[in-house]
PDB file of C-alpha atoms in Angstrom:
ATOM      1  CA  THR U   1      85.934 170.961 115.287  1.00 94.00           C
ATOM      2  CA  VAL U   2      87.607 167.980 116.899  1.00 96.00           C
ATOM      3  CA  LYS U   3      90.767 168.906 114.993  1.00 97.00           C
ATOM      4  CA  ASP U   4      90.755 172.418 116.514  1.00 96.00           C
ATOM      5  CA  GLU U   5      90.149 171.077 120.012  1.00 96.00           C
ATOM      6  CA  VAL U   6      92.908 168.463 119.682  1.00 97.00           C
ATOM      7  CA  GLY U   7      95.321 171.155 118.475  1.00 97.00           C
ATOM      8  CA  HIS U   8      94.506 173.399 121.442  1.00 96.00           C
ATOM      9  CA  LEU U   9      94.840 170.449 123.818  1.00 97.00           C
ATOM     10  CA  GLU U  10      98.215 169.435 122.388  1.00 97.00           C
ATOM     11  CA  ASN U  11      99.522 172.993 122.880  1.00 96.00           C
ATOM     12  CA  TYR U  12      98.112 173.200 126.406  1.00 96.00           C
ATOM     13  CA  SER U  13      99.394 169.758 127.401  1.00 96.00           C
ATOM     14  CA  ASN U  14     102.893 170.699 126.207  1.00 96.00           C
ATOM     15  CA  LEU U  15     102.809 173.742 128.500  1.00 96.00           C
ATOM     16  CA  MET U  16     101.612 171.628 131.422  1.00 94.00           C
ATOM     17  CA  LYS U  17     104.309 168.996 130.812  1.00 94.00           C
ATOM     18  CA  LYS U  18     106.900 171.768 131.085  1.00 95.00           C
ATOM     19  CA  ARG U  19     105.271 173.128 134.228  1.00 92.00           C
ATOM     20  CA  TYR U  20     105.093 169.695 135.892  1.00 90.00           C
ATOM     21  CA  GLU U  21     108.494 168.646 134.598  1.00 89.00           C
ATOM     22  CA  GLY U  22     108.746 164.860 134.774  1.00 88.00           C
ATOM     23  CA  GLN U  23     105.453 164.446 136.652  1.00 92.00           C
ATOM     24  CA  LEU U  24     102.985 164.485 133.770  1.00 93.00           C
ATOM     25  CA  GLN U  25     102.688 161.999 130.936  1.00 95.00           C
ATOM     26  CA  VAL U  26     100.029 162.665 128.281  1.00 96.00           C
ATOM     27  CA  THR U  27      98.640 160.543 125.462  1.00 97.00           C
ATOM     28  CA  ILE U  28      96.276 162.116 122.930  1.00 97.00           C
ATOM     29  CA  ASP U  29      94.837 159.608 120.485  1.00 98.00           C
ATOM     30  CA  ALA U  30      92.248 161.065 118.104  1.00 97.00           C
ATOM     31  CA  ASP U  31      91.048 159.331 114.972  1.00 97.00           C
ATOM     32  CA  PRO U  32      91.652 161.740 112.031  1.00 97.00           C
ATOM     33  CA  ALA U  33      88.382 160.530 110.478  1.00 96.00           C
ATOM     34  CA  LEU U  34      86.626 162.484 113.272  1.00 97.00           C
ATOM     35  CA  TYR U  35      88.542 165.746 112.842  1.00 97.00           C
ATOM     36  CA  GLN U  36      85.642 167.524 111.119  1.00 95.00           C
ATOM     37  CA  LYS U  37      83.069 166.604 113.794  1.00 94.00           C
ATOM     38  CA  GLU U  38      81.685 169.568 115.713  1.00 90.00           C
ATOM     39  CA  LEU U  39      82.613 170.145 119.333  1.00 91.00           C
ATOM     40  CA  PRO U  40      81.878 173.179 121.476  1.00 89.00           C
ATOM     41  CA  LYS U  41      84.953 175.357 122.000  1.00 89.00           C
ATOM     42  CA  PHE U  42      86.964 174.455 125.078  1.00 90.00           C
ATOM     43  CA  THR U  43      85.576 170.961 125.486  1.00 93.00           C
ATOM     44  CA  LEU U  44      88.804 169.023 125.955  1.00 95.00           C
ATOM     45  CA  GLN U  45      90.977 171.537 127.792  1.00 93.00           C
ATOM     46  CA  PRO U  46      88.730 171.985 130.879  1.00 91.00           C
ATOM     47  CA  LEU U  47      88.387 168.203 131.250  1.00 92.00           C
ATOM     48  CA  PHE U  48      92.163 167.865 130.963  1.00 94.00           C
ATOM     49  CA  GLU U  49      92.653 170.698 133.469  1.00 92.00           C
ATOM     50  CA  ASN U  50      90.368 168.918 135.949  1.00 90.00           C
ATOM     51  CA  SER U  51      92.551 165.815 135.672  1.00 91.00           C
ATOM     52  CA  ILE U  52      95.564 167.894 136.631  1.00 91.00           C
ATOM     53  CA  LYS U  53      93.814 169.976 139.291  1.00 88.00           C
ATOM     54  CA  TYR U  54      92.229 167.034 141.101  1.00 85.00           C
ATOM     55  CA  GLY U  55      94.551 164.219 140.034  1.00 85.00           C
ATOM     56  CA  PHE U  56      97.797 165.009 141.820  1.00 79.00           C
ATOM     57  CA  TYR U  57      97.811 163.626 145.348  1.00 72.00           C
ATOM     58  CA  GLU U  58     101.537 163.257 146.110  1.00 67.00           C
ATOM     59  CA  ALA U  59     104.311 165.760 145.438  1.00 62.00           C
ATOM     60  CA  ASP U  60     106.495 163.272 143.509  1.00 72.00           C
ATOM     61  CA  GLN U  61     103.657 161.445 141.746  1.00 81.00           C
ATOM     62  CA  LEU U  62     103.647 160.739 138.008  1.00 91.00           C
ATOM     63  CA  LEU U  63     100.216 161.626 136.638  1.00 93.00           C
ATOM     64  CA  LEU U  64      99.193 159.836 133.456  1.00 95.00           C
ATOM     65  CA  ILE U  65      96.414 161.387 131.368  1.00 96.00           C
ATOM     66  CA  GLU U  66      95.016 159.675 128.294  1.00 97.00           C
ATOM     67  CA  VAL U  67      92.612 161.309 125.834  1.00 98.00           C
ATOM     68  CA  HIS U  68      90.946 159.123 123.209  1.00 98.00           C
ATOM     69  CA  ILE U  69      88.532 160.254 120.501  1.00 98.00           C
ATOM     70  CA  LYS U  70      87.312 157.274 118.520  1.00 98.00           C
ATOM     71  CA  PRO U  71      84.432 156.194 116.272  1.00 97.00           C
ATOM     72  CA  LEU U  72      81.594 153.926 117.349  1.00 96.00           C
ATOM     73  CA  PRO U  73      78.826 152.370 115.282  1.00 94.00           C
ATOM     74  CA  GLY U  74      76.427 155.297 114.787  1.00 92.00           C
ATOM     75  CA  GLY U  75      78.600 157.819 116.597  1.00 94.00           C
ATOM     76  CA  TRP U  76      81.859 158.518 118.371  1.00 96.00           C
ATOM     77  CA  TYR U  77      83.250 159.032 121.860  1.00 97.00           C
ATOM     78  CA  ILE U  78      85.644 161.078 123.940  1.00 97.00           C
ATOM     79  CA  LEU U  79      87.392 159.274 126.790  1.00 97.00           C
ATOM     80  CA  ILE U  80      89.637 161.058 129.278  1.00 97.00           C
ATOM     81  CA  GLU U  81      91.293 158.967 131.963  1.00 96.00           C
ATOM     82  CA  ASP U  82      93.908 159.804 134.539  1.00 95.00           C
ATOM     83  CA  SER U  83      95.918 157.864 137.108  1.00 94.00           C
ATOM     84  CA  GLY U  84      95.217 160.387 139.853  1.00 91.00           C
ATOM     85  CA  SER U  85      93.343 160.334 143.112  1.00 88.00           C
ATOM     86  CA  GLY U  86      89.924 159.674 141.588  1.00 91.00           C
ATOM     87  CA  ILE U  87      86.596 161.223 142.516  1.00 92.00           C
ATOM     88  CA  THR U  88      84.442 160.622 145.573  1.00 91.00           C
ATOM     89  CA  PRO U  89      80.977 159.070 145.214  1.00 93.00           C
ATOM     90  CA  ASP U  90      79.486 162.202 146.834  1.00 94.00           C
ATOM     91  CA  LYS U  91      81.126 164.409 144.197  1.00 92.00           C
ATOM     92  CA  VAL U  92      79.845 162.155 141.391  1.00 93.00           C
ATOM     93  CA  ARG U  93      76.294 162.381 142.799  1.00 93.00           C
ATOM     94  CA  GLU U  94      76.628 166.172 143.071  1.00 92.00           C
ATOM     95  CA  ILE U  95      77.758 166.436 139.436  1.00 91.00           C
ATOM     96  CA  TYR U  96      74.864 164.282 138.174  1.00 91.00           C
ATOM     97  CA  ARG U  97      72.400 166.336 140.271  1.00 91.00           C
ATOM     98  CA  GLN U  98      73.771 169.459 138.630  1.00 88.00           C
ATOM     99  CA  PHE U  99      73.401 167.891 135.160  1.00 89.00           C
ATOM    100  CA  SER U 100      69.795 166.988 135.996  1.00 88.00           C
ATOM    101  CA  HIS U 101      69.166 170.568 137.117  1.00 85.00           C
ATOM    102  CA  CYS U 102      70.658 171.837 133.840  1.00 84.00           C
ATOM    103  CA  ASP U 103      68.375 169.477 131.875  1.00 83.00           C
ATOM    104  CA  LYS U 104      65.284 170.682 133.736  1.00 84.00           C
ATOM    105  CA  ARG U 105      66.158 174.313 133.071  1.00 78.00           C
ATOM    106  CA  LEU U 106      66.802 173.629 129.379  1.00 78.00           C
ATOM    107  CA  LYS U 107      63.582 171.600 128.935  1.00 76.00           C
ATOM    108  CA  ALA U 108      61.549 174.349 130.597  1.00 74.00           C
ATOM    109  CA  ASN U 109      63.205 176.872 128.269  1.00 70.00           C
ATOM    110  CA  ASP U 110      64.478 178.625 131.386  1.00 59.00           C
ATOM    111  CA  GLU U 111      67.367 180.977 131.004  1.00 59.00           C
ATOM    112  CA  VAL U 112      70.562 179.042 131.691  1.00 55.00           C
ATOM    113  CA  ILE U 113      72.945 181.933 131.136  1.00 51.00           C
ATOM    114  CA  ASN U 114      72.399 183.470 134.565  1.00 49.00           C
ATOM    115  CA  MET U 115      71.739 180.317 136.572  1.00 49.00           C
ATOM    116  CA  LYS U 116      74.042 179.527 139.448  1.00 49.00           C
ATOM    117  CA  ILE U 117      76.205 176.644 138.375  1.00 51.00           C
ATOM    118  CA  GLY U 118      78.199 174.430 140.680  1.00 49.00           C
ATOM    119  CA  ASN U 119      81.016 172.420 139.068  1.00 53.00           C
ATOM    120  CA  LEU U 120      81.207 175.273 136.596  1.00 69.00           C
ATOM    121  CA  SER U 121      83.378 173.787 133.856  1.00 79.00           C
ATOM    122  CA  LEU U 122      81.538 170.443 133.779  1.00 86.00           C
ATOM    123  CA  SER U 123      78.079 172.016 133.900  1.00 84.00           C
ATOM    124  CA  ASN U 124      79.006 174.611 131.298  1.00 85.00           C
ATOM    125  CA  LEU U 125      80.301 171.879 128.998  1.00 89.00           C
ATOM    126  CA  TYR U 126      77.224 169.720 129.658  1.00 89.00           C
ATOM    127  CA  ILE U 127      74.864 172.592 128.763  1.00 86.00           C
ATOM    128  CA  ARG U 128      76.743 173.418 125.560  1.00 87.00           C
ATOM    129  CA  MET U 129      76.776 169.771 124.489  1.00 89.00           C
ATOM    130  CA  ARG U 130      73.082 169.369 125.311  1.00 87.00           C
ATOM    131  CA  ILE U 131      72.300 172.407 123.151  1.00 85.00           C
ATOM    132  CA  LEU U 132      74.474 171.134 120.277  1.00 87.00           C
ATOM    133  CA  TYR U 133      73.571 167.417 120.421  1.00 89.00           C
ATOM    134  CA  GLY U 134      70.133 167.427 122.062  1.00 84.00           C
ATOM    135  CA  GLU U 135      69.362 164.384 124.168  1.00 83.00           C
ATOM    136  CA  GLY U 136      71.488 162.155 121.989  1.00 85.00           C
ATOM    137  CA  PHE U 137      74.764 162.372 123.862  1.00 91.00           C
ATOM    138  CA  SER U 138      75.705 160.747 127.164  1.00 93.00           C
ATOM    139  CA  PHE U 139      78.172 161.990 129.783  1.00 94.00           C
ATOM    140  CA  GLN U 140      79.576 159.583 132.360  1.00 95.00           C
ATOM    141  CA  ILE U 141      82.018 160.325 135.135  1.00 95.00           C
ATOM    142  CA  GLY U 142      83.487 157.947 137.682  1.00 94.00           C
ATOM    143  CA  ASN U 143      86.586 156.128 138.828  1.00 95.00           C
ATOM    144  CA  ARG U 144      88.706 153.642 136.957  1.00 94.00           C
ATOM    145  CA  PRO U 145      89.044 150.228 138.649  1.00 92.00           C
ATOM    146  CA  GLN U 146      92.830 150.700 138.865  1.00 91.00           C
ATOM    147  CA  GLY U 147      92.463 154.203 140.352  1.00 89.00           C
ATOM    148  CA  GLY U 148      92.055 157.628 138.865  1.00 92.00           C
ATOM    149  CA  CYS U 149      89.141 159.348 137.202  1.00 94.00           C
ATOM    150  CA  ARG U 150      87.349 158.478 133.964  1.00 96.00           C
ATOM    151  CA  ILE U 151      85.127 160.752 131.851  1.00 96.00           C
ATOM    152  CA  TYR U 152      83.310 159.190 128.932  1.00 97.00           C
ATOM    153  CA  ILE U 153      81.213 161.204 126.497  1.00 96.00           C
ATOM    154  CA  GLU U 154      79.346 159.391 123.743  1.00 96.00           C
ATOM    155  CA  ILE U 155      78.027 161.401 120.807  1.00 94.00           C
ATOM    156  CA  PRO U 156      75.703 160.080 118.082  1.00 91.00           C
ATOM    157  CA  ASP U 157      76.199 160.933 114.412  1.00 87.00           C
ATOM    158  CA  SER U 158      72.578 162.152 114.370  1.00 73.00           C
ATOM    159  CA  PRO U 159      72.479 164.896 117.048  1.00 63.00           C
ATOM    160  CA  ASN U 160      69.007 164.284 118.476  1.00 55.00           C
ATOM    161  CA  GLU U 161      69.109 160.496 118.326  1.00 49.00           C
ATOM    162  CA  LYS U 162      68.841 159.061 121.844  1.00 48.00           C
ATOM    163  CA  LYS U 163      71.538 156.619 122.866  1.00 48.00           C
ATOM    164  CA  GLU U 164      70.306 153.273 124.180  1.00 51.00           C
ATOM    165  CA  SER U 165      71.735 152.406 127.590  1.00 44.00           C
TER     166      SER U 165
END
């Protein structure tokens, strides 16, 4: 559940704050009304880890990471933003190509367990969410205007309901 994932993320973020003493500031803001919503295990932690892994770009930098889980009309969203170095357009294109490849394999009922996956944690998460929510969820990754990376996942209350763009 969201509650489980938030609990794991709070524990993990506390460890990382100790490891990066004074260089990591974390905000986790989850609406308790969403605590019973289903989420695949290890959804939040790998996204958070990516913010740390790719976000630091200077030795004395303060990295801010914000995690928001909030309701929307007809659904809810997960937003993870960091103040780090951002993501290159080529990397974004590569990630979306990988998601498209995952979709094709899933639609063809191809085995996804043994497929070679680039961007392993993102693709793994994308596949698990696609299986759980069908085509109803959306996954967006890019840069924030003020710098840093932004991941936005929108999930409908009805799992197979397509989101309108």
